[in-house]
PDB file of C-alpha atoms in Angstrom:
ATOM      1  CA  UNK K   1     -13.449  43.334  -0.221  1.00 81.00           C
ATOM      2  CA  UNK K   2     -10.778  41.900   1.999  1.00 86.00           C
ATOM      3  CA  UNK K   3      -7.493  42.040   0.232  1.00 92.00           C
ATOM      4  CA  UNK K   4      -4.097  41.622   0.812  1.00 96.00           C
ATOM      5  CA  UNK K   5      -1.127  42.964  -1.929  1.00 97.00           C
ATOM      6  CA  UNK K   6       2.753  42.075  -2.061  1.00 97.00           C
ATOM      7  CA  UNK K   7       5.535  43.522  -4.067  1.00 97.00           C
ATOM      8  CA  UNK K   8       7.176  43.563  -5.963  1.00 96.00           C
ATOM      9  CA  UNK K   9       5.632  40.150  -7.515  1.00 95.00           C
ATOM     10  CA  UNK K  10       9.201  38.726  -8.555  1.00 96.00           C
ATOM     11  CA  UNK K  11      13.039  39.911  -7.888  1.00 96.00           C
ATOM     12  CA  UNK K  12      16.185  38.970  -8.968  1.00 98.00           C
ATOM     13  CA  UNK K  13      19.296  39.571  -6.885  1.00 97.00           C
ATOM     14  CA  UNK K  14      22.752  38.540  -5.876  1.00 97.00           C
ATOM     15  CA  UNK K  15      24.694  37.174  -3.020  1.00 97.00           C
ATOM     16  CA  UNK K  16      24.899  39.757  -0.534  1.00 97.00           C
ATOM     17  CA  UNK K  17      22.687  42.037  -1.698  1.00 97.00           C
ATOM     18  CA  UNK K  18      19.764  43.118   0.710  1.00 97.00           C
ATOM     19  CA  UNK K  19      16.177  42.908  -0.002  1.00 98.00           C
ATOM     20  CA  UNK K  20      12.958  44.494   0.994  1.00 98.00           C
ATOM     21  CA  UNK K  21       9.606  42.811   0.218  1.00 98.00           C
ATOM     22  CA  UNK K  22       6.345  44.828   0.883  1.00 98.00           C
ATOM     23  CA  UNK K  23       2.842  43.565   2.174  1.00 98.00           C
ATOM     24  CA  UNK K  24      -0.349  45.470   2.209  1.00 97.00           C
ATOM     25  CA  UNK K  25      -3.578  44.726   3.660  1.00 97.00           C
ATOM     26  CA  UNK K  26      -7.410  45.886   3.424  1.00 95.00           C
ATOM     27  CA  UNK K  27      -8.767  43.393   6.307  1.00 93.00           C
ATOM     28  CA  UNK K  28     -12.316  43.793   8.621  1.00 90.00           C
ATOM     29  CA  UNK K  29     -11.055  43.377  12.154  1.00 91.00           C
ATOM     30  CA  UNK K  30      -7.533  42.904  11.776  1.00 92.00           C
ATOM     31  CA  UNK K  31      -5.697  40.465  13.808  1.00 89.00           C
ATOM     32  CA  UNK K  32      -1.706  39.542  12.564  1.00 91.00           C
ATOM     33  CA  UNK K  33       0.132  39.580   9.913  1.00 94.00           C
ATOM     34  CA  UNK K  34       1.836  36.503   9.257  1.00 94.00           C
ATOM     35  CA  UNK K  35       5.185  35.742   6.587  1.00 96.00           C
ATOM     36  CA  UNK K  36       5.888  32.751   4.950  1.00 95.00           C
ATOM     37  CA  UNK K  37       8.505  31.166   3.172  1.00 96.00           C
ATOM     38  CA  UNK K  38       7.670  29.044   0.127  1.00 94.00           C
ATOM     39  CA  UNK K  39      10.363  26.681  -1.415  1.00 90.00           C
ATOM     40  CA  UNK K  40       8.918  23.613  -3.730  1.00 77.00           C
ATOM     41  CA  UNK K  41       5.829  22.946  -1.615  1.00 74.00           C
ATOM     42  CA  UNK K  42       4.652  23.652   1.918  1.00 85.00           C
ATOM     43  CA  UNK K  43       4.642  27.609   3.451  1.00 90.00           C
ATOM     44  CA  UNK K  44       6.857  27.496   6.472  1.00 91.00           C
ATOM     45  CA  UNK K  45       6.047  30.291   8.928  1.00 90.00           C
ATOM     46  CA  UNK K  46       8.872  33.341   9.526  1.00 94.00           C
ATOM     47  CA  UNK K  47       7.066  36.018  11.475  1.00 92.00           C
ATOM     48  CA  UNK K  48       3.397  36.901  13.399  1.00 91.00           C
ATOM     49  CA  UNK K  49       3.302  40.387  13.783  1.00 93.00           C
ATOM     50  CA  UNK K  50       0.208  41.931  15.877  1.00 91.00           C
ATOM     51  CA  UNK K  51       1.930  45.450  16.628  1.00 89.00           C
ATOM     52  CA  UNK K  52       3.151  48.244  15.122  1.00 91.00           C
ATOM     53  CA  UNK K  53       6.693  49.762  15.280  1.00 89.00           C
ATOM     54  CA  UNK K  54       8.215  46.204  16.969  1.00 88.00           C
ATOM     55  CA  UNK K  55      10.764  44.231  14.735  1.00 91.00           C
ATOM     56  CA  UNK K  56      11.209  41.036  14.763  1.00 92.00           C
ATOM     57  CA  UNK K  57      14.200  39.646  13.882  1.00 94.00           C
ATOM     58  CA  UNK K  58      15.692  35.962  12.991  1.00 93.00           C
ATOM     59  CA  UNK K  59      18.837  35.850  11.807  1.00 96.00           C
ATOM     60  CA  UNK K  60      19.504  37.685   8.478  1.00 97.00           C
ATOM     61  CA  UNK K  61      15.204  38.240   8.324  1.00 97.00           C
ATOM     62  CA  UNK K  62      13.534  40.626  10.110  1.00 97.00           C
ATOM     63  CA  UNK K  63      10.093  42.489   9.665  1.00 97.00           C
ATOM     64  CA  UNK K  64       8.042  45.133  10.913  1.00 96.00           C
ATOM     65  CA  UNK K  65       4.116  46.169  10.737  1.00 96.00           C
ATOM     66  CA  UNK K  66       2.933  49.357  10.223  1.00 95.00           C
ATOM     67  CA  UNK K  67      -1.312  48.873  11.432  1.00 92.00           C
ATOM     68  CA  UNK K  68      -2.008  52.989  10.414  1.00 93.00           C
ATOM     69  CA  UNK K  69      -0.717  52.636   7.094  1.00 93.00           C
ATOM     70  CA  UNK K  70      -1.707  48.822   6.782  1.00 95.00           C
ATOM     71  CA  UNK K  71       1.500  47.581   5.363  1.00 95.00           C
ATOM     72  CA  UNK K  72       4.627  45.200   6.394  1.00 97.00           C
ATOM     73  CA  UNK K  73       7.881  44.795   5.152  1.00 97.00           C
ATOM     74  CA  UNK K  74      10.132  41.882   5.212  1.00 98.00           C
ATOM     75  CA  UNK K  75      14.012  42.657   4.953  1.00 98.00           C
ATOM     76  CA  UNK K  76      16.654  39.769   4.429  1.00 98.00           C
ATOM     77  CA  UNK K  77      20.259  41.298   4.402  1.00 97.00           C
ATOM     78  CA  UNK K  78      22.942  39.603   2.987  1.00 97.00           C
ATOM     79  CA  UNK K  79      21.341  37.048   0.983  1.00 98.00           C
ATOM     80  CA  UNK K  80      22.073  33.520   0.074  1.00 97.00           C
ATOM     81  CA  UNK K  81      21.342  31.323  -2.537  1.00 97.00           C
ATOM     82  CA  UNK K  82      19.575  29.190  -0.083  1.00 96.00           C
ATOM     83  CA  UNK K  83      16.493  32.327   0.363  1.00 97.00           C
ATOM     84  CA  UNK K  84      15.426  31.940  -3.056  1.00 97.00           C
ATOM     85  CA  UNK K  85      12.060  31.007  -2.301  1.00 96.00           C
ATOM     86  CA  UNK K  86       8.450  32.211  -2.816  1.00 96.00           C
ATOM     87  CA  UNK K  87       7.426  34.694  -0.123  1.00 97.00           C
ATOM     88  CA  UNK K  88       4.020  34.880   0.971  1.00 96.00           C
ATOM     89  CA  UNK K  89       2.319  37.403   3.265  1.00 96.00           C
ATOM     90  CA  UNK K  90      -1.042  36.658   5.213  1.00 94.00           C
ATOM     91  CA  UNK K  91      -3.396  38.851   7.277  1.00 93.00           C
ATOM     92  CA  UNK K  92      -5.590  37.173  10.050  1.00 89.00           C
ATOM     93  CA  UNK K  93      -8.888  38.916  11.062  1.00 87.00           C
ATOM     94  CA  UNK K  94     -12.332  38.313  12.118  1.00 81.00           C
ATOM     95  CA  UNK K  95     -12.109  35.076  13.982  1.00 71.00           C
ATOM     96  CA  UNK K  96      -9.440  33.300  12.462  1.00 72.00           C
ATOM     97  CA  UNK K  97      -9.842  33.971   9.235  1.00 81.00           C
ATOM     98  CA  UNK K  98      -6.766  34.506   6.916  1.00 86.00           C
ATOM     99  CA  UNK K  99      -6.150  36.019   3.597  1.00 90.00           C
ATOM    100  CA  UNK K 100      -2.749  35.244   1.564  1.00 93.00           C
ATOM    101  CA  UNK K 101      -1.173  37.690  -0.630  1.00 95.00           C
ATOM    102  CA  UNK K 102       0.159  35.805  -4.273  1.00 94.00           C
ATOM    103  CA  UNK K 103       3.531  36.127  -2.911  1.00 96.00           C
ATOM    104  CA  UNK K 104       6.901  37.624  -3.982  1.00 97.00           C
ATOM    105  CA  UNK K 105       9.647  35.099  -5.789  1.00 96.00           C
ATOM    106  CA  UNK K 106      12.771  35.674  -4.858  1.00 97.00           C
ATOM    107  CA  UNK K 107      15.967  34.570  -6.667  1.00 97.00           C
ATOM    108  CA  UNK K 108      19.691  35.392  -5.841  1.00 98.00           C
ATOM    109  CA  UNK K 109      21.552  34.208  -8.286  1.00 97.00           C
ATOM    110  CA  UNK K 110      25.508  33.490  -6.404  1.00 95.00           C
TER     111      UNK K 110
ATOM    112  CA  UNK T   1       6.648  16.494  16.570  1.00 61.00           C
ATOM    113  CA  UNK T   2       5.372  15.560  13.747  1.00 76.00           C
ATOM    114  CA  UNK T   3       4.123  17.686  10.857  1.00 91.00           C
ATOM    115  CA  UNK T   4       1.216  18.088   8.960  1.00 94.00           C
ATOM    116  CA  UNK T   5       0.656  14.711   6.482  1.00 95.00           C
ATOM    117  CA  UNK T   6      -0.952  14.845   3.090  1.00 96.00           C
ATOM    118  CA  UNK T   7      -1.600  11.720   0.719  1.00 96.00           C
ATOM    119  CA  UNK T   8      -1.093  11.973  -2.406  1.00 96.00           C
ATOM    120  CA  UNK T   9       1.816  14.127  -2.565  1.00 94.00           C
ATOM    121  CA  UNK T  10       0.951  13.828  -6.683  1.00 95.00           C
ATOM    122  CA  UNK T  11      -2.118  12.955  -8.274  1.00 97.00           C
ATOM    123  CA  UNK T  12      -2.626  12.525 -12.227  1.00 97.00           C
ATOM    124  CA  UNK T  13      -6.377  12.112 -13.485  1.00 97.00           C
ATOM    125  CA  UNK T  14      -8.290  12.523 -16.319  1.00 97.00           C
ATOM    126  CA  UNK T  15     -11.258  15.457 -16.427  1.00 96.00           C
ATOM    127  CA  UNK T  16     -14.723  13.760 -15.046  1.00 96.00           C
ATOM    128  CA  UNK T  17     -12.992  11.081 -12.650  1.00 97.00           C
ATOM    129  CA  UNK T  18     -13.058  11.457  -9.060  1.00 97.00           C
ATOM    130  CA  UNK T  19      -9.948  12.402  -6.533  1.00 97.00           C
ATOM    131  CA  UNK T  20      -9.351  12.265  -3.126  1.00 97.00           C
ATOM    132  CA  UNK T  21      -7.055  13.873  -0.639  1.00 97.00           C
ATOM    133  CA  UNK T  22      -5.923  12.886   2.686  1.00 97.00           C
ATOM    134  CA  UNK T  23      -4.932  15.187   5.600  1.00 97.00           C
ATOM    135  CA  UNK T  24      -3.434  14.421   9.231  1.00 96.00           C
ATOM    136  CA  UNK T  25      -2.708  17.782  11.070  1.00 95.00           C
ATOM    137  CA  UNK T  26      -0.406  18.293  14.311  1.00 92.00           C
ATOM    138  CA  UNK T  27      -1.851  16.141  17.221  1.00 90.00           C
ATOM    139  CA  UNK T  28      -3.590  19.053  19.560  1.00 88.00           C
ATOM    140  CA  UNK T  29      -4.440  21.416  16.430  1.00 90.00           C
ATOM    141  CA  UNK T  30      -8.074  21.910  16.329  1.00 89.00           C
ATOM    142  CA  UNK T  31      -8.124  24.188  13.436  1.00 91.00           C
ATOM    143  CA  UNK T  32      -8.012  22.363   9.919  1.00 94.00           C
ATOM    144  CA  UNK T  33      -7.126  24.246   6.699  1.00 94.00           C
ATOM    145  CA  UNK T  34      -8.373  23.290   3.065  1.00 96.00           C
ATOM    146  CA  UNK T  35      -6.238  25.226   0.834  1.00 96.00           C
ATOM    147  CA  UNK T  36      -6.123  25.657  -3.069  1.00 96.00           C
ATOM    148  CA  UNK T  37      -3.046  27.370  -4.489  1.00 94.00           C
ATOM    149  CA  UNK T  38      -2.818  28.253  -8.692  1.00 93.00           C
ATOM    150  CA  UNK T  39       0.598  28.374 -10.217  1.00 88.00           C
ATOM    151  CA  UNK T  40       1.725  32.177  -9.274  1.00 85.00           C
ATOM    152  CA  UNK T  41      -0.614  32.960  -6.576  1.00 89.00           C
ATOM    153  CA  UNK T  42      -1.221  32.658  -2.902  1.00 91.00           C
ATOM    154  CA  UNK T  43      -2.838  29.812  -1.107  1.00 93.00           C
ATOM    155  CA  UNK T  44      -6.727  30.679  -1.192  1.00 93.00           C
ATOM    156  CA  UNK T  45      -8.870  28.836   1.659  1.00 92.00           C
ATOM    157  CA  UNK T  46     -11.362  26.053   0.443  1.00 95.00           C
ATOM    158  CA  UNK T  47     -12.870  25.525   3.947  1.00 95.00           C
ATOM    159  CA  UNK T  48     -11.749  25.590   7.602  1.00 93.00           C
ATOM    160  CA  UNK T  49     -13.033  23.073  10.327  1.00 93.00           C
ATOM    161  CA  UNK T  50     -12.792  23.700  13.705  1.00 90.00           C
ATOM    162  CA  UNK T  51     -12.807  20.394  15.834  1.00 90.00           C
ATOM    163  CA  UNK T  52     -15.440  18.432  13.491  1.00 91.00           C
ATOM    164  CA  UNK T  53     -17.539  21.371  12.244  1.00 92.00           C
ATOM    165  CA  UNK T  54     -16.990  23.054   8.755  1.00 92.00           C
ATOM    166  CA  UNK T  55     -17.100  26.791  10.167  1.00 89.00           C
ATOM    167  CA  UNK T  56     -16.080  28.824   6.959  1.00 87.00           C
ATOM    168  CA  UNK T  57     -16.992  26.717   3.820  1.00 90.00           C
ATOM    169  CA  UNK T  58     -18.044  29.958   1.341  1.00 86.00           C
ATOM    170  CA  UNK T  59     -15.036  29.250  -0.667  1.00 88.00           C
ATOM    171  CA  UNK T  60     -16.367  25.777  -1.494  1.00 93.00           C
ATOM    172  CA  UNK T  61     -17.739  24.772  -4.715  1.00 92.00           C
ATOM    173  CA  UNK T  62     -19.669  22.453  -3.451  1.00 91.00           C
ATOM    174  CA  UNK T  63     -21.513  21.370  -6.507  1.00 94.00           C
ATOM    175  CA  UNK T  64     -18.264  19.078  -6.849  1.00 96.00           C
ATOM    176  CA  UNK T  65     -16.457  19.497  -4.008  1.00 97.00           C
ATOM    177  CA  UNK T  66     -17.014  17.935  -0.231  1.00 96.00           C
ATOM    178  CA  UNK T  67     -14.818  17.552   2.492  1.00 97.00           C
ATOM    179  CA  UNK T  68     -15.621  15.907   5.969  1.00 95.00           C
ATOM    180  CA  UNK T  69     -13.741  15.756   8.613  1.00 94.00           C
ATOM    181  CA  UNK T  70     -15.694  13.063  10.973  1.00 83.00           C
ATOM    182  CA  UNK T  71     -13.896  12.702  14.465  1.00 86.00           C
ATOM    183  CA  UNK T  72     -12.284  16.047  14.382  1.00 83.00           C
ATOM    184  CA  UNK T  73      -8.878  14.892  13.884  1.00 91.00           C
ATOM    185  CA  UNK T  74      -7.471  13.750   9.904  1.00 95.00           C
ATOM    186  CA  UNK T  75      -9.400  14.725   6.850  1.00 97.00           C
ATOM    187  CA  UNK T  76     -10.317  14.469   3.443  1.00 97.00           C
ATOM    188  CA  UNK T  77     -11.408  16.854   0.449  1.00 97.00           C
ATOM    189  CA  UNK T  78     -12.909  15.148  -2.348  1.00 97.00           C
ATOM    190  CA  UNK T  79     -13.417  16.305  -6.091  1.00 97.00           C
ATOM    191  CA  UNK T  80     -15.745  15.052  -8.464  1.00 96.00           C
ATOM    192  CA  UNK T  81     -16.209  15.223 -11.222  1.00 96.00           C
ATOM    193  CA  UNK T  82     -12.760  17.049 -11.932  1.00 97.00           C
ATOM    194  CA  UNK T  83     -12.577  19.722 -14.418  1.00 96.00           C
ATOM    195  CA  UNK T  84      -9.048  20.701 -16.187  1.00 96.00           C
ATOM    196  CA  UNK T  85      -9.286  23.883 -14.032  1.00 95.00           C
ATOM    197  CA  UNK T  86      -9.301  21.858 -10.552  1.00 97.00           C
ATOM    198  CA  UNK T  87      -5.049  21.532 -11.928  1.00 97.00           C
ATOM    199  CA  UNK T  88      -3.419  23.125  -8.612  1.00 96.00           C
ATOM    200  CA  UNK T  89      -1.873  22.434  -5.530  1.00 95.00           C
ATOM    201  CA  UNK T  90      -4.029  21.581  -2.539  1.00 97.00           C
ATOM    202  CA  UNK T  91      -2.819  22.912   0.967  1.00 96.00           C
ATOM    203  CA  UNK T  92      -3.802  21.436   4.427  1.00 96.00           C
ATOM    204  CA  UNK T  93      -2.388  23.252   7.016  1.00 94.00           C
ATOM    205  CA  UNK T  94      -3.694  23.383  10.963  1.00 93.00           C
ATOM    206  CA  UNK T  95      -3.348  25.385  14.108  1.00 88.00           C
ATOM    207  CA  UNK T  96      -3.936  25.875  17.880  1.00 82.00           C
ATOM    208  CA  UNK T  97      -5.096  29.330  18.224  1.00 69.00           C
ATOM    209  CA  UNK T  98      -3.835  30.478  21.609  1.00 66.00           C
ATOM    210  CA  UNK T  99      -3.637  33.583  23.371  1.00 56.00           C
ATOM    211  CA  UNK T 100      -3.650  35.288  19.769  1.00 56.00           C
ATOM    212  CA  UNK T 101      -1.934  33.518  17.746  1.00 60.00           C
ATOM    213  CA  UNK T 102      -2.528  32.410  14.573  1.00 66.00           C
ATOM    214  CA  UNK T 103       0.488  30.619  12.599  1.00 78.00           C
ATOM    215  CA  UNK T 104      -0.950  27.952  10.648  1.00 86.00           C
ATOM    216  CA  UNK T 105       1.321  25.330   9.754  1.00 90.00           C
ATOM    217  CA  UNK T 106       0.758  23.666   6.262  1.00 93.00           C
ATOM    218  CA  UNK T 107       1.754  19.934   4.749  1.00 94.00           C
ATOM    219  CA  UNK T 108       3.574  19.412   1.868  1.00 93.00           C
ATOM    220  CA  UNK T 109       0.509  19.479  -0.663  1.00 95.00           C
ATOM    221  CA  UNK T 110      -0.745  17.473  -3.265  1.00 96.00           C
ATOM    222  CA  UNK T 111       0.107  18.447  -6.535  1.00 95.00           C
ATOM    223  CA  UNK T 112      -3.506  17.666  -8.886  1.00 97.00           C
ATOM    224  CA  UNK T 113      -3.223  16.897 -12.567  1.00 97.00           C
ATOM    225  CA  UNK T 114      -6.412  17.089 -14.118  1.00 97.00           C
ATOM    226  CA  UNK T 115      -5.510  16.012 -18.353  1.00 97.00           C
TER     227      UNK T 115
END
């Protein structure tokens, strides 16, 4: 069964501290592996990753995808208030199908 | 450029009545997302469209659930009757796969009350 796993499912941290949230994925035909951030409502998109070893990087976030191991982590360094959020990880695969992982809430506390 | 547009943003019914939900994606997406999303878990799909045709719909329950989506542009999903477990938040999100690329983006949801 197509599956895809974050952790840890919650974290609590402070200002300035640096984070590390983990996705893995069981997917038929793999495509991407896309990161979301989750605050009240609607997923806004952070990162598409398609290959392995290449990090992308915005601002303070970055990520990387590992496709032999079948995992991705998303790093935020120095963290703010203001990236308390819910933090969701999807895999794409088949023809445009996409599975979300429950997501990883984050809260740094100032 | 406008977002994705949901109506409701809140909706408060009792069990047995009927609900709808309204979707607009981004002008030019083709791809149209039906999401349903539990307290404490991911977004799980309900049913993707591509242009006007329901392509994945296994997710459905479609003894009470329908969703149409007639000239390929806005949208609506449709409960009823609605049970006490139908209480979630329901996602629309769309995209323009190109060249590989996937990102959907999603509207801001409707929250569903079901007392």
């Amino acid at each position: 069964e197509d599956k895809v796993v974050q952790s840890p499912l919650s974290l609590v941290v402070h200002e300035g501290d640096t984070v590390t949230l983990n996705c893995s994925y069981e997917v038929t035909n793999f495509r991407s592996l896309l990161w979301y951030k989750q605050e009240k409502k609607a997923p806004t998109f952070l990162f598409m990753l398609t290959s392995s070893g290449i990090e992308k990087k915005s601002g303070r976030l970055s990520s990387i995808l590992d496709k032999k191991e079948l995992f991705s982590i998303l790093n935020i360094t120095a963290t703010q208030t203001g990236d308390s959020a819910v933090y969701l990880c999807a895999a794409t695969y088949n023809n445009n199908d996409m599975r979300f992982g429950a997501g990883t809430r984050l809260t740094v506390k100032p | 450029e406008a977002g994705v547009v949901q109506s409701p943003r809140y909706k408060i019914i009792e069990k047995k009545q009927p609900v709808a939900f309204w979707c607009n994606p981004i002008s030019g997406h083709n791809t149209l997302y039906w999401y349903r999303q539990n307290l404490g878990q991911g977004p799980e799909l309900l049913i993707r469209y591509e242009n006007e045709e329901a392509v994945d719909d296994s997710q459905l329950p479609k003894d009470r659930f329908s969703a149409e989506r007639l000239k390929g542009v806005d949208s609506t999903l449709k409960i009823q009757p609605a049970e006490l477990g139908d209480s979630a938040v329901y996602l629309c999100a769309s995209s323009f796969p190109r060249q590989g690329r996937y990102e959907q983006y999603f509207g801001p949801g409707t929250r569903l009350t079901v007392t």
